PDB file of C-alpha atoms and ligand atoms in Angstrom:
ATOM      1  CA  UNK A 145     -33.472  44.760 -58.703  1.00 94.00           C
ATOM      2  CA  UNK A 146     -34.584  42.216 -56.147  1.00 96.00           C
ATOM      3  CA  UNK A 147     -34.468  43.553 -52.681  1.00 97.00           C
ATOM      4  CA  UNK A 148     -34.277  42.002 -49.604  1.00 98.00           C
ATOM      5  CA  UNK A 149     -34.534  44.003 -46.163  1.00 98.00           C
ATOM      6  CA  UNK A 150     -32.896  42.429 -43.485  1.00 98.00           C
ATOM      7  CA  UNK A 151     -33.322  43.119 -39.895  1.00 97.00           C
ATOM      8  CA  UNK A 152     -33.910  41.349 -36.021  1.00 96.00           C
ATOM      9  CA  UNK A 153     -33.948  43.521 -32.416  1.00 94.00           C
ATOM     10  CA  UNK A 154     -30.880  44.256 -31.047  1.00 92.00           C
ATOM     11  CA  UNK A 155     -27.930  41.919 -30.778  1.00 94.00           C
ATOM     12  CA  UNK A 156     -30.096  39.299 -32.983  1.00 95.00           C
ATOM     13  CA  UNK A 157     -27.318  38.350 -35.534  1.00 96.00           C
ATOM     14  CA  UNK A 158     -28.506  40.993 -38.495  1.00 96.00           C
ATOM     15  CA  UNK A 159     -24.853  41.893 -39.046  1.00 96.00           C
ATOM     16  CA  UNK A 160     -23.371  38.555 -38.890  1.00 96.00           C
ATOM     17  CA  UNK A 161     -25.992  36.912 -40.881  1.00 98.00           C
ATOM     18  CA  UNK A 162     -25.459  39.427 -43.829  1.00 98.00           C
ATOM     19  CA  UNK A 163     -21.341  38.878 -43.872  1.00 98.00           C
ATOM     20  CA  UNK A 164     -22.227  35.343 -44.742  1.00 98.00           C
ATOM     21  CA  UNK A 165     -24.522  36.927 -47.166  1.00 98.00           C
ATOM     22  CA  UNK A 166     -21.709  38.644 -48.501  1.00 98.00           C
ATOM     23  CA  UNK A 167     -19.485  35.784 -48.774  1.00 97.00           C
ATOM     24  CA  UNK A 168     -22.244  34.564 -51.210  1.00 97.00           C
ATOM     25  CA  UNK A 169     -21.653  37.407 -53.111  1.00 97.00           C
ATOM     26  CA  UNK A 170     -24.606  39.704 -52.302  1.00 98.00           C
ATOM     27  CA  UNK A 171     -24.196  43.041 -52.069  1.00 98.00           C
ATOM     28  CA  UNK A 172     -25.519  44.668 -48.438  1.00 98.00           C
ATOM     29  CA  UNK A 173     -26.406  48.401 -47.833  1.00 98.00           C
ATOM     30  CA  UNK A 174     -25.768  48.656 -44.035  1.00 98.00           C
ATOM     31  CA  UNK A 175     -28.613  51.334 -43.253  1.00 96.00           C
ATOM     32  CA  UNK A 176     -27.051  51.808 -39.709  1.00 93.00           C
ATOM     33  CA  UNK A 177     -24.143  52.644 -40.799  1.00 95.00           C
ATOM     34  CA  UNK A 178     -25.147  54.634 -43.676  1.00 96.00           C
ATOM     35  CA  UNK A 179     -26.976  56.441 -40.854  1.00 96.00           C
ATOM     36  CA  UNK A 180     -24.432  57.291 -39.327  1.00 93.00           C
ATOM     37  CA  UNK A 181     -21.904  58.468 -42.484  1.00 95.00           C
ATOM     38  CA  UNK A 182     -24.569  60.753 -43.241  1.00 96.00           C
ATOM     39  CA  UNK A 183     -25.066  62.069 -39.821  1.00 96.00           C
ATOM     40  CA  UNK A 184     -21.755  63.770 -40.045  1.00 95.00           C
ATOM     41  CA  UNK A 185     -21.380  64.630 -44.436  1.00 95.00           C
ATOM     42  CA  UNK A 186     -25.050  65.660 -45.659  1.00 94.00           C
ATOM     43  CA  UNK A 187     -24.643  69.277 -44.363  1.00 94.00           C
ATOM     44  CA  UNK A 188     -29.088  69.759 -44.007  1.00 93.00           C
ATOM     45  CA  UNK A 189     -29.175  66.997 -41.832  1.00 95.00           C
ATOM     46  CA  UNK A 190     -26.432  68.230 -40.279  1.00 95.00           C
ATOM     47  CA  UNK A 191     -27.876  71.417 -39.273  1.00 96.00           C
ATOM     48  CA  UNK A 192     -30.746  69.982 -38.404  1.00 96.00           C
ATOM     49  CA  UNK A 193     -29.104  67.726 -35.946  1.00 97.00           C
ATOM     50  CA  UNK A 194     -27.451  70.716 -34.160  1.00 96.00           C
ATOM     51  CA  UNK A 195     -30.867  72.690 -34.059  1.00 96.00           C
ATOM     52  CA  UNK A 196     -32.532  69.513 -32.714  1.00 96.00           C
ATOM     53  CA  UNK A 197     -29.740  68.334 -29.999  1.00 96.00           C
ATOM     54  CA  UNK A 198     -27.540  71.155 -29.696  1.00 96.00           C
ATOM     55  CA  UNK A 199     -24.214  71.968 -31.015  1.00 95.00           C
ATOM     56  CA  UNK A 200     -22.843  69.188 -28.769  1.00 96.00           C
ATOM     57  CA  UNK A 201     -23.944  66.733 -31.345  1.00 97.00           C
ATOM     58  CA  UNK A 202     -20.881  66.865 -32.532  1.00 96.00           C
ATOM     59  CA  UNK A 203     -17.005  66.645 -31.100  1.00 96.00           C
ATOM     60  CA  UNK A 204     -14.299  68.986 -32.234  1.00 94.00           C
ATOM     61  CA  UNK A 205     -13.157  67.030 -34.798  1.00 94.00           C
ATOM     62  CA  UNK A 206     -16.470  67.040 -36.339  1.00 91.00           C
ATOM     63  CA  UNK A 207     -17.254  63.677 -36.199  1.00 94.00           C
ATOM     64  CA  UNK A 208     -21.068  62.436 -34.417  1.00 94.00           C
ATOM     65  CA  UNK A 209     -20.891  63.113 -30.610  1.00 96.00           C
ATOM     66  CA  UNK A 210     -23.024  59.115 -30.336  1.00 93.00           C
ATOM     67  CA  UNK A 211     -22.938  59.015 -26.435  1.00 93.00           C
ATOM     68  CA  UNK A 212     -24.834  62.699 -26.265  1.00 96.00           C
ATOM     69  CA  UNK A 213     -27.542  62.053 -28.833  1.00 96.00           C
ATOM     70  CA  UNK A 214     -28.038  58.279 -27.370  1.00 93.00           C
ATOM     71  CA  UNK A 215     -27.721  60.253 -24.199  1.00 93.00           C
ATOM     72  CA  UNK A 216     -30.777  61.988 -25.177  1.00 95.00           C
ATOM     73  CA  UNK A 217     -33.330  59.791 -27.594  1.00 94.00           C
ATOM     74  CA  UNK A 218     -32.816  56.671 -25.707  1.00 90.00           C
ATOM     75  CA  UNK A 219     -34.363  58.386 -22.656  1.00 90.00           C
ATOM     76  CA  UNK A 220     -37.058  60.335 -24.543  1.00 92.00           C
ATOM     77  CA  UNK A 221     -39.521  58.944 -27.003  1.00 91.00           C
ATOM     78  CA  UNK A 222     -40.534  62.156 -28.235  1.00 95.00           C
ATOM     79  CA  UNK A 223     -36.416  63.119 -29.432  1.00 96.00           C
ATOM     80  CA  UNK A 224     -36.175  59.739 -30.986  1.00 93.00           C
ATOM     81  CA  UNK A 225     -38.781  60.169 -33.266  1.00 93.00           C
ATOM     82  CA  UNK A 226     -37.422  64.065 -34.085  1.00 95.00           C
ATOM     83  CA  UNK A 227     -34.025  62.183 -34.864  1.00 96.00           C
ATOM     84  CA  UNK A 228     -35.850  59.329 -37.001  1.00 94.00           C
ATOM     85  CA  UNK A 229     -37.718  61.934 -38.966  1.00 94.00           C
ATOM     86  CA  UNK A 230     -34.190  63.418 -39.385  1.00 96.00           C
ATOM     87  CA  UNK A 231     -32.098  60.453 -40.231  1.00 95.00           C
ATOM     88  CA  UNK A 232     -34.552  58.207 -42.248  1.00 93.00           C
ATOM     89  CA  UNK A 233     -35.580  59.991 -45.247  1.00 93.00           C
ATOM     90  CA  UNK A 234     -31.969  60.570 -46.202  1.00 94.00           C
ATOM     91  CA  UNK A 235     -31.079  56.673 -45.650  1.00 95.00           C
ATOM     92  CA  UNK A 236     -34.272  55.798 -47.990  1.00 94.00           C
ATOM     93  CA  UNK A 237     -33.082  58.438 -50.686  1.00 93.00           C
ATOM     94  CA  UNK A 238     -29.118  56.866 -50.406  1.00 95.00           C
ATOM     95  CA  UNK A 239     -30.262  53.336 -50.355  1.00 96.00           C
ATOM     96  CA  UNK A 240     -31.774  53.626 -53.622  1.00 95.00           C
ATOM     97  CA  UNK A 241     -28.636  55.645 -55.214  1.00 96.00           C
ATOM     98  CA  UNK A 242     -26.917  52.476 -54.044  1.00 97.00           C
ATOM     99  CA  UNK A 243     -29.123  50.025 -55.912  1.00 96.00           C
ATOM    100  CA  UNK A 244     -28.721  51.590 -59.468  1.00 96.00           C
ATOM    101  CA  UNK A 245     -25.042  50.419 -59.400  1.00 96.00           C
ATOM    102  CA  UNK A 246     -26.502  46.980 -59.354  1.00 95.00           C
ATOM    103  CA  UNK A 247     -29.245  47.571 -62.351  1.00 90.00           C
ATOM    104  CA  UNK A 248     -28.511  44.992 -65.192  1.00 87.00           C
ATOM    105  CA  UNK A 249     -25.415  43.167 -63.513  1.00 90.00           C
ATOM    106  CA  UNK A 250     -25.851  39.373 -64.151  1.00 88.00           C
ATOM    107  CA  UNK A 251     -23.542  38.554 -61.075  1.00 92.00           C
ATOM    108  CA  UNK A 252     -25.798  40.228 -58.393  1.00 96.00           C
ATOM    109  CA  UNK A 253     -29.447  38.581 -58.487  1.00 96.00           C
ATOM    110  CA  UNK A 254     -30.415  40.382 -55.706  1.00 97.00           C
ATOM    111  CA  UNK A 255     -29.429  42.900 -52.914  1.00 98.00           C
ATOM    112  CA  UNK A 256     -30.035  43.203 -48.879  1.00 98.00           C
ATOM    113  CA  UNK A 257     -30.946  46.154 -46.935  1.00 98.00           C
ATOM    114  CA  UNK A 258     -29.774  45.450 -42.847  1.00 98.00           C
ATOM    115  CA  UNK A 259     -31.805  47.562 -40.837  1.00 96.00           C
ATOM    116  CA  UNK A 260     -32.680  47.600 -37.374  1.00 93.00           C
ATOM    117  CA  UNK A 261     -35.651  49.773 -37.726  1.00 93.00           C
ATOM    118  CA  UNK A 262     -37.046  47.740 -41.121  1.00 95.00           C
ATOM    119  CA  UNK A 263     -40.461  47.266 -39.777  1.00 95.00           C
ATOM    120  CA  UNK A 264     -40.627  50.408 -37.812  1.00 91.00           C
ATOM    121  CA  UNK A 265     -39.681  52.583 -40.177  1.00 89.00           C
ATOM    122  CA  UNK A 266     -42.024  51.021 -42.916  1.00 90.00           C
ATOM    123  CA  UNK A 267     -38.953  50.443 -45.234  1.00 91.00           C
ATOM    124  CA  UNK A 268     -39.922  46.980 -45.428  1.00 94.00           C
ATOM    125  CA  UNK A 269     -42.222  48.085 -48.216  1.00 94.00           C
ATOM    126  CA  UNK A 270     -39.949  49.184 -50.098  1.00 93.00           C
ATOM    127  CA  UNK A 271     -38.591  45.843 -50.016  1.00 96.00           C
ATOM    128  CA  UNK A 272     -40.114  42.803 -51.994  1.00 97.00           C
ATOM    129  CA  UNK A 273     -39.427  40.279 -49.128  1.00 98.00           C
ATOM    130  CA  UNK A 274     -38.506  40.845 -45.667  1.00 98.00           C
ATOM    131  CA  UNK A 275     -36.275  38.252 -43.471  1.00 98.00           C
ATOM    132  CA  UNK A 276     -35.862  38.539 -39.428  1.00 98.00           C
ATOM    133  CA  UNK A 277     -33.264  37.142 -37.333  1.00 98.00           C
ATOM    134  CA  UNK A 278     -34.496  36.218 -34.333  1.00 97.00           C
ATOM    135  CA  UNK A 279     -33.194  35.233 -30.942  1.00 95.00           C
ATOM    136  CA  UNK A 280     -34.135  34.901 -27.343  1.00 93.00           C
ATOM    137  CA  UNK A 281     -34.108  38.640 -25.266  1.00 92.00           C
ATOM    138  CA  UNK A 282     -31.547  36.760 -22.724  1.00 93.00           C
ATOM    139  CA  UNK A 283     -29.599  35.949 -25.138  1.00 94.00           C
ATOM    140  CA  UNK A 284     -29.525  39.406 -27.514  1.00 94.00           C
ATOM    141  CA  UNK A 285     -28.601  41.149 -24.157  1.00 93.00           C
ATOM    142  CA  UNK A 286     -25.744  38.641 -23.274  1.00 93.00           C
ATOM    143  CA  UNK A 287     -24.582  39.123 -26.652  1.00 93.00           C
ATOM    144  CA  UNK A 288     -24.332  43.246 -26.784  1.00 93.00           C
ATOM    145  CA  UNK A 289     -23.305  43.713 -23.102  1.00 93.00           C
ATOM    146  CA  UNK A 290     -20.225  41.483 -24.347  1.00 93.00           C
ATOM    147  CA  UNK A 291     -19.977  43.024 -27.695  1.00 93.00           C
ATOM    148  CA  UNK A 292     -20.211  46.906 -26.703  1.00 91.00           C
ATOM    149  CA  UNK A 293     -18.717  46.397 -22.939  1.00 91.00           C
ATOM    150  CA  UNK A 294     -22.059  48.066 -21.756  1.00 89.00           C
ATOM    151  CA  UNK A 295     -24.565  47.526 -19.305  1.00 91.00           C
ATOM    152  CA  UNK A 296     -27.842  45.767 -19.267  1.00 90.00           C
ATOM    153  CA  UNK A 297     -29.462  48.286 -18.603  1.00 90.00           C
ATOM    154  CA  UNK A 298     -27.990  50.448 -21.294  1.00 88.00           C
ATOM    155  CA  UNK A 299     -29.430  47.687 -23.889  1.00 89.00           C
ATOM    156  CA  UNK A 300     -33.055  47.334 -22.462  1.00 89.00           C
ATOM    157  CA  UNK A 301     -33.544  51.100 -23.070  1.00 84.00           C
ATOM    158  CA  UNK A 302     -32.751  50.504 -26.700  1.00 84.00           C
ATOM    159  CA  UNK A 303     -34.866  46.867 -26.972  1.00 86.00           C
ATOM    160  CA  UNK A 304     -37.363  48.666 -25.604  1.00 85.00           C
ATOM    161  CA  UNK A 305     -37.570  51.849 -28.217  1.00 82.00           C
ATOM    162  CA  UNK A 306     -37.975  48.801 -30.800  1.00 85.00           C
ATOM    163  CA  UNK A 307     -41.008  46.811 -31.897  1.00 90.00           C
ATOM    164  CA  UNK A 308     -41.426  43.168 -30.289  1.00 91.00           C
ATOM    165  CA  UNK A 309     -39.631  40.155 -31.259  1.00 92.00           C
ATOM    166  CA  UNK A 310     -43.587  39.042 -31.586  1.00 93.00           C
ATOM    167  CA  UNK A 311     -44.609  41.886 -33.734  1.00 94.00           C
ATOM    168  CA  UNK A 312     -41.712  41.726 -36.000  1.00 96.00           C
ATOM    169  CA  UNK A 313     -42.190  37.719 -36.722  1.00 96.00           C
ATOM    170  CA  UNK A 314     -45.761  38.524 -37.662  1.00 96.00           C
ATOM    171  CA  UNK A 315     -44.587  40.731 -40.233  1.00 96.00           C
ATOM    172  CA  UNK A 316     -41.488  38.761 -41.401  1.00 98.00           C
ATOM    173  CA  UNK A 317     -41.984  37.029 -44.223  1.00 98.00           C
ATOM    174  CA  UNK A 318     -38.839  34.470 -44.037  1.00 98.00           C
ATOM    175  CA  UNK A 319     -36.996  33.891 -40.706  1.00 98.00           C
ATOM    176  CA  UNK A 320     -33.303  32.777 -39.102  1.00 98.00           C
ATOM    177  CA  UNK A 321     -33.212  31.640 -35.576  1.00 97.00           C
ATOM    178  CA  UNK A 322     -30.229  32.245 -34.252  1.00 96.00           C
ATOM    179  CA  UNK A 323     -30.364  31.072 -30.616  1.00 94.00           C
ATOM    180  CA  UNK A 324     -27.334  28.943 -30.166  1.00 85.00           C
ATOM    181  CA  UNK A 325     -29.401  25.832 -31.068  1.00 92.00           C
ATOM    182  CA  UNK A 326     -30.058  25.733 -34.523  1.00 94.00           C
ATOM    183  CA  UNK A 327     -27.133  26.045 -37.381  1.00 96.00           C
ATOM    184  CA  UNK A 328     -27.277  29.366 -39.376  1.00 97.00           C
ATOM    185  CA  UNK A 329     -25.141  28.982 -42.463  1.00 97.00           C
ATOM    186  CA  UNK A 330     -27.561  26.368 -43.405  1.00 98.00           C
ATOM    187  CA  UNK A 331     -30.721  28.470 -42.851  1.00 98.00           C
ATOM    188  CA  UNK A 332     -28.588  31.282 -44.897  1.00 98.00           C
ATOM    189  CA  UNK A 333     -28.280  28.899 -47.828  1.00 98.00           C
ATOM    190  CA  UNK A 334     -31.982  28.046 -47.915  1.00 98.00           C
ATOM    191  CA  UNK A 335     -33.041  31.179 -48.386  1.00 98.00           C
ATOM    192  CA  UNK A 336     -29.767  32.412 -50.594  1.00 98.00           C
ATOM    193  CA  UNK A 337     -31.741  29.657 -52.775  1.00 98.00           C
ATOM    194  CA  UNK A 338     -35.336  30.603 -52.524  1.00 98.00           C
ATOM    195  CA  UNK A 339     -34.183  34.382 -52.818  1.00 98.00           C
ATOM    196  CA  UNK A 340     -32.374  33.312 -56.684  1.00 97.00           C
ATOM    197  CA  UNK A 341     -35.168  31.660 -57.500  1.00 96.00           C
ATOM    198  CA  UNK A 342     -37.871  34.510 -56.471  1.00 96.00           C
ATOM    199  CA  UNK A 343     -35.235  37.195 -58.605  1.00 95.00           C
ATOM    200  CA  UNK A 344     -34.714  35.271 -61.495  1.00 91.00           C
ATOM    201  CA  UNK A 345     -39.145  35.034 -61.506  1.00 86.00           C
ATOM    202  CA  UNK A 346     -39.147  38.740 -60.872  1.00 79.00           C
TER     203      UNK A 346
HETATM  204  C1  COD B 145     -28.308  57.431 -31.481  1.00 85.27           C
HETATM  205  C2  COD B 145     -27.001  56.944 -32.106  1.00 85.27           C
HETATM  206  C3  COD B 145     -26.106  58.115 -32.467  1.00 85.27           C
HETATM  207  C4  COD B 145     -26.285  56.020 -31.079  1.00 85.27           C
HETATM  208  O1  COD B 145     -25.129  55.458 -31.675  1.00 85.27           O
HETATM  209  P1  COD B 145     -24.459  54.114 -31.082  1.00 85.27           P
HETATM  210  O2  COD B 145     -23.155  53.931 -31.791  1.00 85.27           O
HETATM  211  O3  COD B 145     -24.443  54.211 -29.592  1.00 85.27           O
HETATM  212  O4  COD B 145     -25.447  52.939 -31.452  1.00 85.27           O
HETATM  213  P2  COD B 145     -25.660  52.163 -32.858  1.00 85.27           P
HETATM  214  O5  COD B 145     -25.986  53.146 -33.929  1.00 85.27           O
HETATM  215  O6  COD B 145     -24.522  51.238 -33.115  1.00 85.27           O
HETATM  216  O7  COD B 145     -26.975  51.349 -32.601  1.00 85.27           O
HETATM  217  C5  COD B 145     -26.959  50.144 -31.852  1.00 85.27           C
HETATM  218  C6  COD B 145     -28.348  49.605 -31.822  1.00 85.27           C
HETATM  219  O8  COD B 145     -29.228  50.572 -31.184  1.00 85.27           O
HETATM  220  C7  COD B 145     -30.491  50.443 -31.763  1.00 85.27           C
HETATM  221  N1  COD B 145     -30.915  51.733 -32.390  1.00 85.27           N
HETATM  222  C8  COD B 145     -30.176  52.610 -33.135  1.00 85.27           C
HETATM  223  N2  COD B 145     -30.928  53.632 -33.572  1.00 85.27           N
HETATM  224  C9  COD B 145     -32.165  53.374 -33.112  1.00 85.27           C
HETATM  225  C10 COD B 145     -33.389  54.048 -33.235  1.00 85.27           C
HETATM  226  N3  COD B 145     -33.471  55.166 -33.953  1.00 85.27           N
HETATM  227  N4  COD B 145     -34.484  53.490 -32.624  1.00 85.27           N
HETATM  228  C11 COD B 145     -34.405  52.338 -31.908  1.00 85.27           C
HETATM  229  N5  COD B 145     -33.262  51.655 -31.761  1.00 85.27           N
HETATM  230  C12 COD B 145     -32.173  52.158 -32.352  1.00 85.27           C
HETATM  231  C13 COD B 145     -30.384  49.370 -32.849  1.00 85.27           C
HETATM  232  O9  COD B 145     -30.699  48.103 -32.358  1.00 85.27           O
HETATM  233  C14 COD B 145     -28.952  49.414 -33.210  1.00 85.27           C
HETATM  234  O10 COD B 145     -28.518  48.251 -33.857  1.00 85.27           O
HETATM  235  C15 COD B 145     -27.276  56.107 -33.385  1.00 85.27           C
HETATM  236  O11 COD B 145     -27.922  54.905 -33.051  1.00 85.27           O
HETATM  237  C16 COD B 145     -28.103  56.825 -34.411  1.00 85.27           C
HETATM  238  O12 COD B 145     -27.606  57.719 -35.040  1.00 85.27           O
HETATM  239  N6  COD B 145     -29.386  56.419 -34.582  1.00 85.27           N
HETATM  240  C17 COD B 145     -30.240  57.101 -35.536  1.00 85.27           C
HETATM  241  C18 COD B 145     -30.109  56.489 -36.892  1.00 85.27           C
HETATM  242  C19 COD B 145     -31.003  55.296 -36.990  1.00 85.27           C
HETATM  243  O13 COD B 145     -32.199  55.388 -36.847  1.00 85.27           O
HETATM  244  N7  COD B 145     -30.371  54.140 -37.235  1.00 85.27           N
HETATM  245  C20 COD B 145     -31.081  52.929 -37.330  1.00 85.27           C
HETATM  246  C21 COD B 145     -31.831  52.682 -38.617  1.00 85.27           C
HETATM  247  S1  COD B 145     -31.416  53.521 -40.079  1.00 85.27           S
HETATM  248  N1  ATP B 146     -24.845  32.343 -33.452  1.00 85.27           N
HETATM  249  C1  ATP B 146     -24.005  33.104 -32.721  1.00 85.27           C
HETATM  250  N2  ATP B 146     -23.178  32.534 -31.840  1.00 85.27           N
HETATM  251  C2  ATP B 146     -22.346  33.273 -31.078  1.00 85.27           C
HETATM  252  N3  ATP B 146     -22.240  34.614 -31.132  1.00 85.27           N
HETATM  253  C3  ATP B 146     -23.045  35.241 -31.998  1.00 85.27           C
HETATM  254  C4  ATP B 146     -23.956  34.537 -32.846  1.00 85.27           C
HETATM  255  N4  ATP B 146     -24.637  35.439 -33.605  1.00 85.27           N
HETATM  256  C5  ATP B 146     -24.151  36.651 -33.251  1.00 85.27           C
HETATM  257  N5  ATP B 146     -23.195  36.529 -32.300  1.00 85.27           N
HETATM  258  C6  ATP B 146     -22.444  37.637 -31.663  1.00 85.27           C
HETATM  259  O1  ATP B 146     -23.399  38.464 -31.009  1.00 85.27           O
HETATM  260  C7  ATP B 146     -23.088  39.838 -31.173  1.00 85.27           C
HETATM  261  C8  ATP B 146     -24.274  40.524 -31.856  1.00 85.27           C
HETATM  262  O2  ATP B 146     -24.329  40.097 -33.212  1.00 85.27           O
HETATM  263  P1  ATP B 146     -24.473  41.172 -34.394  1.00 85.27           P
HETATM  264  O3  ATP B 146     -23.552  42.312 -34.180  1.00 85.27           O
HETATM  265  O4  ATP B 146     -24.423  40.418 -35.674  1.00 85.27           O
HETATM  266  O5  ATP B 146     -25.983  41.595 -34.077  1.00 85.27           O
HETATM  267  P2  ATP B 146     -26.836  42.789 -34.644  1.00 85.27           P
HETATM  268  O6  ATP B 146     -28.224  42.280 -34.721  1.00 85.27           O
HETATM  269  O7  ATP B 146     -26.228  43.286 -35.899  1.00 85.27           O
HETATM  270  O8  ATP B 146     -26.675  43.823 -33.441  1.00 85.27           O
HETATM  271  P3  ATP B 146     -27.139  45.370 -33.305  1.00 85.27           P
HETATM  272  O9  ATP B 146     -28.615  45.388 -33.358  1.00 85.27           O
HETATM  273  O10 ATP B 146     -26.643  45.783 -31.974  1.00 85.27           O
HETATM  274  O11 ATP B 146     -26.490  46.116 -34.437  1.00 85.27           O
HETATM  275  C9  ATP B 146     -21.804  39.921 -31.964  1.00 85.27           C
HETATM  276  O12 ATP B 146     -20.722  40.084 -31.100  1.00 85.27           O
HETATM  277  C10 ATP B 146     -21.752  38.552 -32.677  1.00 85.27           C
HETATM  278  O13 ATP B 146     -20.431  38.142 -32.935  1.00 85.27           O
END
C-alpha cells in the first residue's frame, strides 16, 4: 500500500488538509489521536505511563490526565523524550495493523499518516513520500491560541519541542502552503493526482 505521511508544526493545517483528503476518499490514520486512544487502553503503556509521571497521569474515570503530563514534558526535554519512547513504538506497531485493512482494495490507491512528529520521530521512512503543510509561526500561533483558548505562551513551548519549519521543508518531499494567501483545495488536488499516479507505478 502506498503511504503518505502527513505532517506541518503546530497549528499548520495537518488536520484540515487531511479532511479534504478524506473527502477524496483516502483513508487517514490520525497518529495523534491514535496516541492518545492508546495512552489510556494498551495496559504496558499504561503502566509505564504511571511509573514514568505518576499515578496522576490519569483522572478517576480513567481517562489521560493531558494537562499533568503536558504539565510536565512541555517543560522538560528530558520527560518528553521518556514519553516519546513510550508512546511511539506502539503508534508505529497500530499504524501498520491499520494499513492491512486496505491491502488489495481497488477503491483506496493510497493511505495518509498525519503526524506532528513525522520527521522527528523518523516515521517518515516508513513512508514512501512525505508532504508538509506549512505556514508562517505568526500565523500557526494565531490559529491555536483561537482554536484551544490558550495562551501564546502555552504554544511556543510546544513549537519549540518541534523541529523547524526550515528543517522540516528540507526534508519534505511535496509541500502545501497554507498562509492565508494561496488556495489549498487546489494544492490538495495536485498532489491527490501526482499521489494516484506514483501508487498506481508502485
Ligand atoms: C502531552 C499530551 C498528553 C498533551 O495533550 P494535549 O491534548 O494538550 O495536546 P495534543 O495532543 O492535542 O497536541 C497538540 C500539539 O502539541 C504538539 N505535541 C504533541 N505531542 C508532542 C510531542 N511529543 N512533542 C512535540 N510536540 C508535541 C503537536 O503539535 C500537537 O499537534 C499529548 O500531546 C501526548 O500524549 N503526546 C504524546 C504523544 C505524541 O507524541 N503525539 C504526537 C505524535 S504520535
Ligand atoms: N487556511 C486556513 N484558513 C483559516 N483557518 C485555518 C486554515 N487552516 C487551518 N485553519 C484553522 O487553524 C486551526 C489549526 O488548524 P488544524 O487544527 O488543521 O492544524 P494542525 O496542524 O492539525 O494543528 P495541531 O498541530 O495543533 O494539531 C484550526 O482551528 C483550523 O480551523
Amino acid at each position: 500500500m502506498f503511504k503518505v505521511g502527513i505532517t506541518g508544526n503546530i497549528g499548520s493545517g495537518k488536520t484540515t488538509v487531511c479532511k479534504i483528503f478524506e473527502v477524496l476518499g483516502i483513508p487517514v490514520f490520525y497518529a495523534d489521536d491514535e496516541a492518545k486512544k492508546l495512552m489510556v487502553k494498551d495496559v504496558v503503556l499504561v503502566e509505564g505511563i504511571k511509573e514514568a509521571f505518576g499515578a496522576e497521569s490519569y483522572l478517576a474515570d480513567g481517562t489521560l490526565n493531558r494537562k499533568h503530563i503536558a504539565g510536565i514534558v512541555f517543560n522538560n526535554e528530558e520527560e518528553l523524550v521518556k514519553l516519546n519512547r513510550l508512546v511511539h513504538p506502539a503508534v508505529f506497531r497500530a499504524f501498520e495493523v491499520w494499513v492491512q485493512q486496505f491491502k488489495g482494495r481497488k477503491d483506496v490507491p493510497y493511505v495518509l499518516k498525519e503526524a506532528a512528529l513525522l520527521f522527528e520521530s523518523d516515521s517518515y521512512k516508513m513512508c514512501h513520500r512525505s508532504l508538509m503543510i506549512s505556514a508562517p509561526e505568526k500565523i500557526r500561533m494565531q490559529r491555536v491560541v483561537l482554536r484551544d483558548k490558550v495562551s501564546e505562551e502555552e504554544v511556543q513551548k510546544r513549537n519549540s519541542r518541534q523541529m523547524s519549519e526550515e528543517q522540516k521543508l528540507d526534508l519534505a518531499n511535496d509541500i502545501i502552503i497554507n498562509d492565508d494567501t494561496k488556495l489549498v483545495i487546489p494544492q490538495v488536488l495536485q498532489l491527490h493526482k501526482l499521489y494516484l499516479s506514483l501508487a498506481q507505478n508502485e
